[in-house]
Amino acid sequence: IHVSIPIVGDAGAVLADLLEIVEECNFEAWNKTIAGIKSEHLPAYDCSEESKFVNPKYVLSIMSDMVDEDTIITTEVGQNQIWAANYFKTKKPRTFISSGGMGTMGYGLPSAVGAKIGRPESKVITISGDGSFQMSMQELGTIKQYKLGVKIIIFNNSRLGMVRELQKVKYCSRYSQVYMEDNPDFVQLVGAYGFRGERINNNSEVKGALERMLSDDEPYLIECVVDPEERTL
């Protein structure tokens, strides 16, 4: 292990001496143990084609196998973000863009715009919830103006899903300000900008919709109707 440490007084001298006796560790056995635990406790989710809703975990797992390593994923904030982090298999550094702990709803679409401008040769897909998408959906105008082939997936459970889940788990299902049954028709919304889109209602429609979305470099929206009770983990 090669580490550069500025030498400051006696403490610096001690650290320098410690570096002389530090040996590089072999983590192969530990990594194997972790891999075994992950394999044994893989999270289960509904991937049945007879499902009554679209399972977002299934969508992200399938999409992982369909896109190349240069595909860039951006996320909004909420359940969609956690699903994407856990079920999309990132293949390359700097291809998964999320606001992390800052928790900024509305982050996903504009960050996808920036990613597509910066990497026009890559597919760029933003993962959204129905609530967070509406925080910055005016960026559809930017996508139209600059002819950016941004792909959009909306997990629509007609809820502010993460807030509702926390209210259910932590506050005995005392729900407040989390219902969104009067959402707009997202497919018609992108259609007003001249973009293609479709709504899917169960897992059997997932693969076909993803194939259509990924077939070119034009803007495309897939609205997935998700069970309001679907949890993050």
Coordinates of N, CA and C in Angstrom, one line a residue:
I1 N 0.9 -1.2 0.0 CA 0.0 0.0 0.0 C 0.9 1.2 0.0
H2 N 0.7 2.1 -0.9 CA 1.5 3.4 -1.0 C 0.6 4.5 -0.6
V3 N 0.9 5.2 0.5 CA 0.2 6.3 1.0 C 1.1 7.5 1.3
S4 N 0.7 8.7 0.8 CA 1.5 9.9 1.1 C 1.0 10.6 2.3
I5 N 1.7 10.8 3.3 CA 1.3 11.5 4.5 C 2.2 12.7 4.8
P6 N 1.7 13.9 4.9 CA 2.6 15.0 5.2 C 3.1 14.8 6.6
I7 N 4.4 15.0 6.8 CA 5.0 14.9 8.1 C 4.9 16.2 8.9
V8 N 4.2 16.1 10.0 CA 4.0 17.3 10.9 C 4.4 16.9 12.3
G9 N 5.5 17.4 12.7 CA 5.9 17.2 14.1 C 6.1 15.7 14.4
D10 N 6.0 15.4 15.7 CA 6.2 14.0 16.1 C 5.2 13.1 15.6
A11 N 3.9 13.5 15.5 CA 2.8 12.7 15.1 C 3.1 12.2 13.7
G12 N 3.6 13.1 12.8 CA 3.9 12.7 11.5 C 5.0 11.7 11.4
A13 N 6.0 11.8 12.3 CA 7.1 10.8 12.3 C 6.5 9.5 12.7
V14 N 5.6 9.4 13.7 CA 5.0 8.2 14.2 C 4.3 7.5 13.0
L15 N 3.5 8.3 12.3 CA 2.7 7.7 11.2 C 3.6 7.2 10.1
A16 N 4.7 7.9 9.8 CA 5.7 7.5 8.8 C 6.3 6.1 9.3
D17 N 6.6 6.0 10.6 CA 7.1 4.7 11.1 C 6.1 3.6 10.9
L18 N 4.9 3.9 11.2 CA 3.8 2.9 11.1 C 3.7 2.4 9.6
L19 N 3.9 3.2 8.7 CA 3.8 2.8 7.3 C 4.8 1.8 6.9
E20 N 5.9 1.8 7.6 CA 7.0 0.9 7.4 C 6.6 -0.6 7.8
I21 N 5.7 -0.7 8.7 CA 5.3 -2.0 9.2 C 4.0 -2.5 8.8
V22 N 3.2 -1.6 8.1 CA 1.9 -2.0 7.6 C 2.1 -3.0 6.4
E23 N 1.3 -4.1 6.4 CA 1.4 -5.0 5.3 C 0.0 -5.0 4.6
E24 N 0.1 -5.2 3.3 CA -1.1 -5.3 2.5 C -1.9 -6.5 2.9
C25 N -3.2 -6.4 3.1 CA -4.0 -7.5 3.5 C -4.6 -8.2 2.2
N26 N -5.0 -9.4 2.4 CA -5.6 -10.1 1.3 C -7.1 -10.3 1.7
F27 N -8.0 -9.7 1.0 CA -9.4 -9.7 1.3 C -10.2 -10.7 0.5
E28 N -9.5 -11.6 -0.2 CA -10.2 -12.5 -1.1 C -11.2 -13.4 -0.3
A29 N -10.8 -13.9 0.8 CA -11.7 -14.8 1.6 C -12.9 -14.0 2.1
W30 N -12.6 -12.8 2.6 CA -13.7 -12.0 3.1 C -14.7 -11.6 2.0
N31 N -14.2 -11.2 0.8 CA -15.0 -10.9 -0.3 C -15.9 -12.1 -0.8
K32 N -15.3 -13.3 -0.7 CA -16.0 -14.5 -1.0 C -17.1 -14.8 0.0
T33 N -16.9 -14.5 1.2 CA -17.9 -14.6 2.3 C -19.1 -13.7 2.0
I34 N -18.7 -12.4 1.7 CA -19.8 -11.4 1.4 C -20.6 -11.8 0.2
A35 N -19.9 -12.3 -0.8 CA -20.6 -12.7 -2.1 C -21.6 -13.9 -1.8
G36 N -21.2 -14.8 -0.9 CA -22.0 -15.9 -0.5 C -23.3 -15.4 0.3
I37 N -23.1 -14.5 1.2 CA -24.2 -13.9 1.9 C -25.2 -13.2 1.0
K38 N -24.6 -12.4 0.0 CA -25.5 -11.8 -0.9 C -26.3 -12.8 -1.7
S39 N -25.6 -13.8 -2.2 CA -26.3 -14.8 -3.0 C -27.4 -15.5 -2.2
E40 N -27.1 -15.8 -1.0 CA -28.1 -16.5 -0.1 C -29.3 -15.7 0.2
H41 N -29.1 -14.4 0.3 CA -30.2 -13.5 0.8 C -30.6 -12.5 -0.3
L42 N -30.6 -13.0 -1.5 CA -31.1 -12.1 -2.6 C -32.5 -11.7 -2.3
P43 N -32.8 -10.4 -2.5 CA -34.1 -9.9 -2.2 C -35.1 -10.5 -3.2
A44 N -36.3 -10.9 -2.8 CA -37.3 -11.5 -3.6 C -38.3 -10.4 -4.1
Y45 N -38.8 -10.5 -5.3 CA -39.8 -9.6 -5.8 C -40.6 -10.3 -6.8
D46 N -41.8 -9.8 -7.0 CA -42.7 -10.4 -7.9 C -42.3 -10.1 -9.4
C47 N -42.0 -11.2 -10.1 CA -41.6 -11.1 -11.5 C -42.6 -11.9 -12.4
S48 N -43.7 -12.2 -11.8 CA -44.8 -13.0 -12.5 C -45.4 -12.1 -13.6
E49 N -45.6 -12.7 -14.7 CA -46.3 -12.0 -15.8 C -47.8 -11.9 -15.6
E50 N -48.3 -12.6 -14.6 CA -49.7 -12.4 -14.2 C -49.9 -11.4 -13.2
S51 N -48.9 -10.6 -13.0 CA -49.0 -9.5 -11.9 C -50.1 -8.5 -12.2
K52 N -50.6 -7.9 -11.2 CA -51.7 -6.9 -11.3 C -51.1 -5.5 -11.5
F53 N -49.8 -5.4 -11.2 CA -49.1 -4.1 -11.4 C -47.7 -4.4 -12.0
V54 N -47.0 -3.3 -12.3 CA -45.6 -3.4 -12.7 C -44.8 -3.3 -11.5
N55 N -43.9 -4.3 -11.4 CA -42.9 -4.3 -10.2 C -41.7 -3.5 -10.6
P56 N -41.4 -2.4 -10.0 CA -40.2 -1.6 -10.4 C -38.9 -2.3 -10.2
K57 N -38.8 -3.2 -9.3 CA -37.6 -4.0 -9.1 C -37.4 -4.9 -10.3
Y58 N -38.4 -5.5 -10.8 CA -38.3 -6.3 -12.0 C -37.9 -5.5 -13.2
V59 N -38.5 -4.3 -13.4 CA -38.2 -3.4 -14.5 C -36.7 -3.1 -14.5
L60 N -36.1 -2.7 -13.3 CA -34.7 -2.3 -13.2 C -33.8 -3.5 -13.5
S61 N -34.2 -4.7 -13.0 CA -33.4 -5.8 -13.2 C -33.3 -6.2 -14.7
I62 N -34.4 -6.2 -15.3 CA -34.5 -6.5 -16.7 C -33.7 -5.5 -17.5
M63 N -33.9 -4.2 -17.2 CA -33.2 -3.2 -18.0 C -31.7 -3.3 -17.8
S64 N -31.2 -3.7 -16.7 CA -29.8 -3.9 -16.4 C -29.2 -4.8 -17.5
D65 N -29.9 -5.8 -17.9 CA -29.4 -6.8 -18.8 C -29.5 -6.3 -20.3
M66 N -30.3 -5.3 -20.5 CA -30.6 -4.8 -21.8 C -29.7 -3.6 -22.3
V67 N -29.1 -2.9 -21.4 CA -28.4 -1.7 -21.7 C -26.9 -2.0 -21.7
D68 N -26.1 -1.2 -22.4 CA -24.6 -1.4 -22.4 C -24.0 -0.7 -21.2
E69 N -22.7 -0.8 -21.1 CA -22.0 -0.3 -19.9 C -21.9 1.2 -19.9
D70 N -22.1 1.8 -21.1 CA -22.0 3.3 -21.2 C -23.3 4.0 -20.9
T71 N -24.4 3.2 -20.7 CA -25.7 3.8 -20.4 C -25.6 4.6 -19.1
I72 N -26.1 5.8 -19.1 CA -26.1 6.6 -17.9 C -27.5 6.6 -17.2
I73 N -27.6 6.3 -16.0 CA -28.8 6.3 -15.2 C -28.8 7.5 -14.3
T74 N -29.9 8.3 -14.3 CA -30.1 9.3 -13.3 C -31.4 9.0 -12.5
T75 N -31.4 9.5 -11.3 CA -32.6 9.2 -10.5 C -33.2 10.5 -9.9
E76 N -34.5 10.4 -9.6 CA -35.1 11.4 -8.7 C -34.9 11.0 -7.3
V77 N -35.7 11.4 -6.4 CA -35.6 11.1 -5.0 C -36.8 10.4 -4.5
G78 N -36.7 9.4 -3.7 CA -37.8 8.7 -3.1 C -37.6 7.2 -3.4
Q79 N -38.7 6.5 -3.4 CA -38.7 5.0 -3.6 C -38.0 4.7 -4.9
N80 N -38.2 5.5 -6.0 CA -37.6 5.2 -7.2 C -36.1 5.2 -7.1
Q81 N -35.5 6.1 -6.3 CA -34.1 6.2 -6.1 C -33.5 4.9 -5.4
I82 N -34.2 4.5 -4.4 CA -33.8 3.3 -3.7 C -33.9 2.0 -4.5
W83 N -35.0 1.9 -5.2 CA -35.1 0.8 -6.2 C -34.0 0.8 -7.2
A84 N -33.7 1.9 -7.8 CA -32.7 2.0 -8.8 C -31.3 1.6 -8.2
A85 N -31.0 2.1 -7.0 CA -29.7 1.8 -6.4 C -29.5 0.4 -6.1
N86 N -30.6 -0.3 -5.7 CA -30.5 -1.7 -5.3 C -30.7 -2.7 -6.5
Y87 N -31.4 -2.3 -7.5 CA -31.8 -3.4 -8.5 C -31.2 -3.1 -9.9
F88 N -30.7 -1.9 -10.1 CA -30.0 -1.7 -11.4 C -28.5 -2.0 -11.2
K89 N -28.0 -2.8 -12.1 CA -26.6 -3.3 -11.9 C -25.7 -2.3 -12.7
T90 N -25.1 -1.4 -12.0 CA -24.2 -0.4 -12.6 C -22.9 -1.1 -13.1
K91 N -22.5 -0.9 -14.3 CA -21.4 -1.6 -14.9 C -20.1 -0.8 -15.0
K92 N -20.2 0.5 -14.8 CA -19.1 1.4 -15.0 C -19.2 2.6 -14.1
P93 N -18.0 3.1 -13.6 CA -18.1 4.3 -12.8 C -18.6 5.5 -13.5
R94 N -19.2 6.4 -12.8 CA -19.8 7.7 -13.3 C -21.0 7.5 -14.3
T95 N -21.6 6.4 -14.1 CA -22.8 6.1 -15.0 C -24.1 6.1 -14.2
F96 N -24.0 6.2 -12.8 CA -25.2 6.2 -12.0 C -25.2 7.6 -11.2
I97 N -26.1 8.5 -11.6 CA -26.1 9.8 -11.1 C -27.3 10.0 -10.2
S98 N -27.1 10.3 -8.9 CA -28.2 10.5 -8.0 C -27.8 11.6 -7.0
S99 N -28.8 12.2 -6.4 CA -28.5 13.3 -5.5 C -28.1 12.8 -4.1
G100 N -28.0 11.5 -3.9 CA -27.5 11.0 -2.7 C -28.3 11.5 -1.5
G101 N -27.6 11.8 -0.4 CA -28.2 12.2 0.8 C -28.9 13.6 0.8
M102 N -28.7 14.4 -0.2 CA -29.3 15.7 -0.2 C -30.8 15.6 -0.4
G103 N -31.3 14.6 -1.0 CA -32.8 14.4 -1.1 C -33.5 15.4 -1.9
T104 N -33.1 15.7 -3.1 CA -33.7 16.8 -3.8 C -34.6 16.3 -4.9
M105 N -35.9 16.3 -4.5 CA -36.9 15.9 -5.5 C -36.9 16.9 -6.7
G106 N -36.9 16.3 -7.9 CA -36.8 17.1 -9.1 C -35.4 17.1 -9.7
Y107 N -34.5 16.3 -9.1 CA -33.1 16.3 -9.5 C -32.9 15.5 -10.8
G108 N -33.7 14.4 -11.0 CA -33.4 13.4 -12.0 C -33.5 13.9 -13.5
L109 N -34.6 14.6 -13.8 CA -34.7 15.0 -15.2 C -33.7 16.0 -15.6
P110 N -33.5 17.1 -14.9 CA -32.4 18.1 -15.3 C -31.0 17.4 -15.3
S111 N -30.8 16.5 -14.4 CA -29.4 15.9 -14.4 C -29.3 15.0 -15.6
A112 N -30.4 14.4 -16.1 CA -30.4 13.6 -17.3 C -30.1 14.5 -18.5
V113 N -30.7 15.7 -18.5 CA -30.4 16.7 -19.6 C -28.9 17.0 -19.6
G114 N -28.3 17.3 -18.5 CA -26.9 17.6 -18.4 C -26.0 16.4 -18.9
A115 N -26.4 15.2 -18.4 CA -25.7 14.0 -18.8 C -25.7 13.8 -20.3
K116 N -26.9 14.0 -20.9 CA -27.0 13.8 -22.4 C -26.2 14.9 -23.2
I117 N -26.2 16.1 -22.7 CA -25.4 17.1 -23.3 C -23.9 16.8 -23.2
G118 N -23.5 16.3 -22.0 CA -22.1 16.0 -21.8 C -21.7 14.7 -22.5
R119 N -22.6 13.7 -22.6 CA -22.3 12.4 -23.2 C -23.3 12.1 -24.3
P120 N -23.4 12.8 -25.4 CA -24.4 12.6 -26.4 C -24.4 11.2 -27.0
E121 N -23.3 10.5 -27.0 CA -23.2 9.2 -27.6 C -23.7 8.1 -26.7
S122 N -24.0 8.4 -25.4 CA -24.5 7.4 -24.5 C -26.1 7.5 -24.4
K123 N -26.7 6.3 -24.1 CA -28.1 6.3 -23.7 C -28.2 6.9 -22.3
V124 N -29.2 7.8 -22.1 CA -29.4 8.4 -20.8 C -30.8 8.1 -20.4
I125 N -31.0 7.5 -19.3 CA -32.3 7.1 -18.8 C -32.5 7.7 -17.4
T126 N -33.6 8.4 -17.2 CA -33.9 8.9 -15.8 C -35.0 8.1 -15.2
I127 N -34.8 7.7 -13.9 CA -35.8 7.0 -13.2 C -36.5 7.9 -12.3
S128 N -37.8 7.9 -12.4 CA -38.6 9.0 -11.7 C -39.8 8.3 -10.9
G129 N -40.3 9.1 -9.9 CA -41.6 8.8 -9.3 C -42.6 9.8 -9.9
D130 N -43.8 9.5 -9.7 CA -44.8 10.4 -10.3 C -44.8 11.8 -9.5
G131 N -44.4 11.8 -8.3 CA -44.3 13.0 -7.5 C -43.1 13.9 -7.9
S132 N -41.9 13.2 -7.9 CA -40.7 14.0 -8.1 C -40.6 14.4 -9.6
F133 N -41.2 13.6 -10.5 CA -41.1 14.0 -11.9 C -41.8 15.4 -12.1
Q134 N -42.9 15.6 -11.4 CA -43.6 16.9 -11.5 C -42.9 18.1 -10.9
M135 N -41.8 17.8 -10.2 CA -41.1 19.0 -9.7 C -40.3 19.7 -10.8
S136 N -39.9 19.0 -11.8 CA -39.1 19.7 -12.9 C -39.5 19.2 -14.3
M137 N -40.8 18.8 -14.5 CA -41.2 18.3 -15.8 C -41.1 19.4 -16.8
Q138 N -41.0 20.7 -16.4 CA -40.8 21.7 -17.4 C -39.6 21.6 -18.3
E139 N -38.6 20.7 -17.8 CA -37.4 20.5 -18.6 C -37.7 19.7 -19.8
L140 N -38.9 19.2 -20.0 CA -39.3 18.6 -21.2 C -39.1 19.6 -22.4
G141 N -39.3 20.9 -22.0 CA -39.1 21.9 -23.0 C -37.7 22.0 -23.4
T142 N -36.8 21.9 -22.5 CA -35.3 21.9 -22.8 C -35.0 20.7 -23.7
I143 N -35.5 19.5 -23.4 CA -35.3 18.4 -24.2 C -35.7 18.6 -25.6
K144 N -36.9 19.2 -25.7 CA -37.4 19.5 -27.1 C -36.6 20.5 -27.8
Q145 N -36.2 21.6 -27.1 CA -35.5 22.6 -27.7 C -34.1 22.2 -28.3
Y146 N -33.4 21.3 -27.5 CA -32.1 20.9 -27.8 C -32.0 19.5 -28.4
K147 N -33.2 18.9 -28.7 CA -33.3 17.6 -29.4 C -32.5 16.6 -28.7
L148 N -32.7 16.4 -27.4 CA -32.0 15.5 -26.6 C -32.7 14.2 -26.4
G149 N -32.1 13.1 -26.7 CA -32.7 11.8 -26.6 C -32.8 11.2 -25.2
V150 N -33.4 11.9 -24.3 CA -33.5 11.5 -22.9 C -34.6 10.5 -22.8
K151 N -34.4 9.4 -22.1 CA -35.4 8.4 -21.9 C -35.9 8.5 -20.4
I152 N -37.2 8.4 -20.2 CA -37.8 8.6 -18.9 C -38.7 7.4 -18.5
I153 N -38.4 6.9 -17.3 CA -39.3 5.9 -16.7 C -39.9 6.4 -15.5
I154 N -41.2 6.4 -15.4 CA -41.9 6.9 -14.2 C -42.6 5.7 -13.5
F155 N -42.3 5.5 -12.3 CA -42.9 4.6 -11.4 C -44.1 5.3 -10.8
N156 N -45.3 5.1 -11.3 CA -46.5 5.8 -10.8 C -47.3 5.0 -9.9
N157 N -47.2 5.3 -8.6 CA -48.1 4.6 -7.6 C -49.1 5.6 -7.0
S158 N -49.3 6.8 -7.7 CA -50.2 7.8 -7.2 C -50.0 8.2 -5.8
R159 N -48.8 8.2 -5.4 CA -48.4 8.5 -4.0 C -47.1 9.2 -4.0
L160 N -46.9 10.0 -2.9 CA -45.5 10.3 -2.6 C -45.0 9.1 -1.8
G161 N -44.4 8.2 -2.5 CA -44.2 6.8 -2.0 C -43.3 6.7 -0.8
M162 N -42.2 7.4 -0.8 CA -41.3 7.2 0.3 C -41.9 7.8 1.6
V163 N -42.5 9.0 1.4 CA -43.1 9.6 2.6 C -44.2 8.7 3.1
R164 N -45.1 8.2 2.2 CA -46.2 7.3 2.7 C -45.6 6.1 3.4
E165 N -44.5 5.5 2.8 CA -44.0 4.3 3.4 C -43.5 4.6 4.8
L166 N -42.8 5.7 5.0 CA -42.3 6.1 6.4 C -43.5 6.3 7.3
Q167 N -44.6 6.9 6.8 CA -45.7 7.2 7.6 C -46.4 5.8 8.0
K168 N -46.3 4.9 7.1 CA -46.9 3.6 7.5 C -46.1 2.8 8.5
V169 N -44.7 2.8 8.3 CA -43.8 2.1 9.2 C -43.6 2.8 10.5
K170 N -43.5 4.1 10.5 CA -43.1 4.8 11.7 C -44.2 5.5 12.5
Y171 N -45.4 5.7 11.7 CA -46.4 6.5 12.3 C -47.8 5.8 12.3
C172 N -47.7 4.4 12.3 CA -48.9 3.6 12.4 C -50.0 3.9 11.3
S173 N -49.5 4.2 10.1 CA -50.3 4.4 8.9 C -51.2 5.6 9.0
R174 N -50.7 6.6 9.8 CA -51.4 7.9 9.8 C -50.9 8.7 8.7
Y175 N -51.7 8.7 7.5 CA -51.2 9.3 6.3 C -51.6 10.7 6.2
S176 N -50.7 11.5 5.7 CA -51.0 13.0 5.5 C -50.3 13.5 4.3
Q177 N -51.0 14.1 3.4 CA -50.5 14.8 2.2 C -49.6 13.9 1.3
V178 N -50.0 12.6 1.1 CA -49.2 11.7 0.3 C -50.0 11.1 -0.9
Y179 N -51.3 11.5 -1.0 CA -52.1 10.9 -2.1 C -52.1 11.8 -3.3
M180 N -52.0 11.1 -4.5 CA -51.8 11.8 -5.8 C -52.7 11.2 -6.9
E181 N -53.9 10.8 -6.6 CA -54.7 10.1 -7.6 C -55.1 11.0 -8.8
D182 N -54.9 12.3 -8.6 CA -55.3 13.2 -9.7 C -54.1 13.6 -10.5
N183 N -53.1 12.7 -10.6 CA -51.9 13.0 -11.5 C -52.4 13.2 -12.9
P184 N -51.5 14.0 -13.7 CA -51.8 14.2 -15.1 C -51.6 12.9 -15.9
D185 N -52.1 12.8 -17.1 CA -51.8 11.7 -18.0 C -50.4 12.0 -18.5
F186 N -49.4 11.2 -18.0 CA -48.0 11.5 -18.4 C -47.7 11.2 -19.8
V187 N -48.4 10.2 -20.4 CA -48.1 9.9 -21.8 C -48.6 11.0 -22.7
Q188 N -49.8 11.6 -22.4 CA -50.3 12.7 -23.2 C -49.4 13.9 -22.9
L189 N -48.9 14.1 -21.7 CA -48.1 15.2 -21.4 C -46.8 15.2 -22.3
V190 N -46.1 14.1 -22.4 CA -44.9 14.1 -23.3 C -45.4 14.2 -24.8
G191 N -46.5 13.7 -25.1 CA -47.1 13.8 -26.4 C -47.2 15.2 -26.9
A192 N -47.6 16.1 -25.9 CA -47.7 17.5 -26.3 C -46.4 18.1 -26.7
Y193 N -45.3 17.5 -26.4 CA -44.0 18.0 -26.8 C -43.5 17.2 -28.1
G194 N -44.3 16.3 -28.5 CA -44.0 15.5 -29.7 C -43.2 14.3 -29.4
F195 N -43.2 13.9 -28.1 CA -42.4 12.7 -27.8 C -43.3 11.4 -27.7
R196 N -42.7 10.3 -27.9 CA -43.5 9.1 -27.8 C -43.5 8.6 -26.4
G197 N -44.5 7.8 -26.0 CA -44.6 7.3 -24.7 C -45.7 6.2 -24.6
E198 N -45.6 5.4 -23.5 CA -46.7 4.4 -23.3 C -46.8 4.1 -21.9
R199 N -48.0 3.6 -21.5 CA -48.3 3.2 -20.1 C -48.4 1.7 -20.1
I200 N -47.7 1.1 -19.1 CA -47.8 -0.3 -18.9 C -48.3 -0.6 -17.5
N201 N -49.1 -1.8 -17.5 CA -49.8 -2.1 -16.3 C -49.4 -3.3 -15.5
N202 N -48.6 -4.2 -16.2 CA -48.2 -5.4 -15.5 C -46.8 -5.8 -16.0
N203 N -46.2 -6.8 -15.4 CA -44.9 -7.3 -15.8 C -44.8 -7.8 -17.2
S204 N -45.9 -8.4 -17.7 CA -45.8 -9.0 -19.0 C -45.5 -7.9 -20.1
E205 N -45.7 -6.7 -19.8 CA -45.5 -5.6 -20.8 C -44.1 -5.0 -20.7
V206 N -43.3 -5.4 -19.7 CA -42.1 -4.7 -19.4 C -41.1 -4.8 -20.6
K207 N -40.8 -6.0 -21.0 CA -39.7 -6.3 -22.0 C -40.0 -5.5 -23.3
G208 N -41.2 -5.7 -23.8 CA -41.6 -5.0 -25.0 C -41.4 -3.5 -24.9
A209 N -41.9 -2.9 -23.8 CA -41.8 -1.5 -23.7 C -40.3 -1.0 -23.6
L210 N -39.5 -1.8 -22.9 CA -38.1 -1.4 -22.9 C -37.4 -1.5 -24.2
E211 N -37.8 -2.5 -25.0 CA -37.2 -2.7 -26.3 C -37.6 -1.5 -27.2
R212 N -38.8 -1.1 -27.1 CA -39.2 0.1 -27.9 C -38.5 1.4 -27.5
M213 N -38.4 1.5 -26.2 CA -37.7 2.7 -25.7 C -36.2 2.8 -26.1
L214 N -35.6 1.6 -26.1 CA -34.1 1.6 -26.3 C -33.8 1.4 -27.8
S215 N -34.8 1.4 -28.7 CA -34.5 1.1 -30.1 C -33.9 2.2 -30.9
D216 N -34.0 3.4 -30.3 CA -33.4 4.6 -31.0 C -32.9 5.6 -30.0
D217 N -32.5 6.8 -30.5 CA -32.0 7.8 -29.6 C -32.9 9.0 -29.5
E218 N -34.2 8.7 -29.6 CA -35.2 9.8 -29.5 C -35.8 9.8 -28.0
P219 N -36.4 10.9 -27.6 CA -37.0 10.9 -26.3 C -38.1 9.9 -26.2
Y220 N -38.3 9.3 -25.0 CA -39.3 8.3 -24.9 C -39.7 8.2 -23.4
L221 N -40.9 8.0 -23.1 CA -41.4 7.8 -21.7 C -42.2 6.5 -21.5
I222 N -41.8 5.8 -20.5 CA -42.6 4.6 -20.0 C -43.2 4.9 -18.7
E223 N -44.5 4.9 -18.6 CA -45.2 5.1 -17.3 C -45.6 3.7 -16.8
C224 N -45.0 3.4 -15.6 CA -45.3 2.1 -15.1 C -46.3 2.2 -13.9
V225 N -47.4 1.5 -14.0 CA -48.4 1.6 -12.9 C -48.0 0.6 -11.8
V226 N -47.6 1.2 -10.7 CA -47.0 0.5 -9.6 C -48.0 0.3 -8.4
D227 N -47.9 -0.8 -7.7 CA -48.7 -1.0 -6.5 C -48.4 0.0 -5.4
P228 N -49.3 0.8 -4.9 CA -49.0 1.7 -3.8 C -48.4 1.1 -2.6
E229 N -48.6 -0.2 -2.4 CA -48.1 -0.9 -1.3 C -46.6 -1.5 -1.5
E230 N -46.1 -1.3 -2.7 CA -44.7 -1.8 -3.0 C -43.7 -1.0 -2.2
R231 N -42.9 -1.8 -1.4 CA -42.0 -1.1 -0.5 C -40.6 -1.0 -1.2
T232 N -39.7 -0.2 -0.6 CA -38.4 0.0 -1.1 C -37.6 -1.3 -1.1
L233 N -37.7 -2.0 0.0 CA -36.8 -3.2 0.2 C -37.7 -4.5 0.4

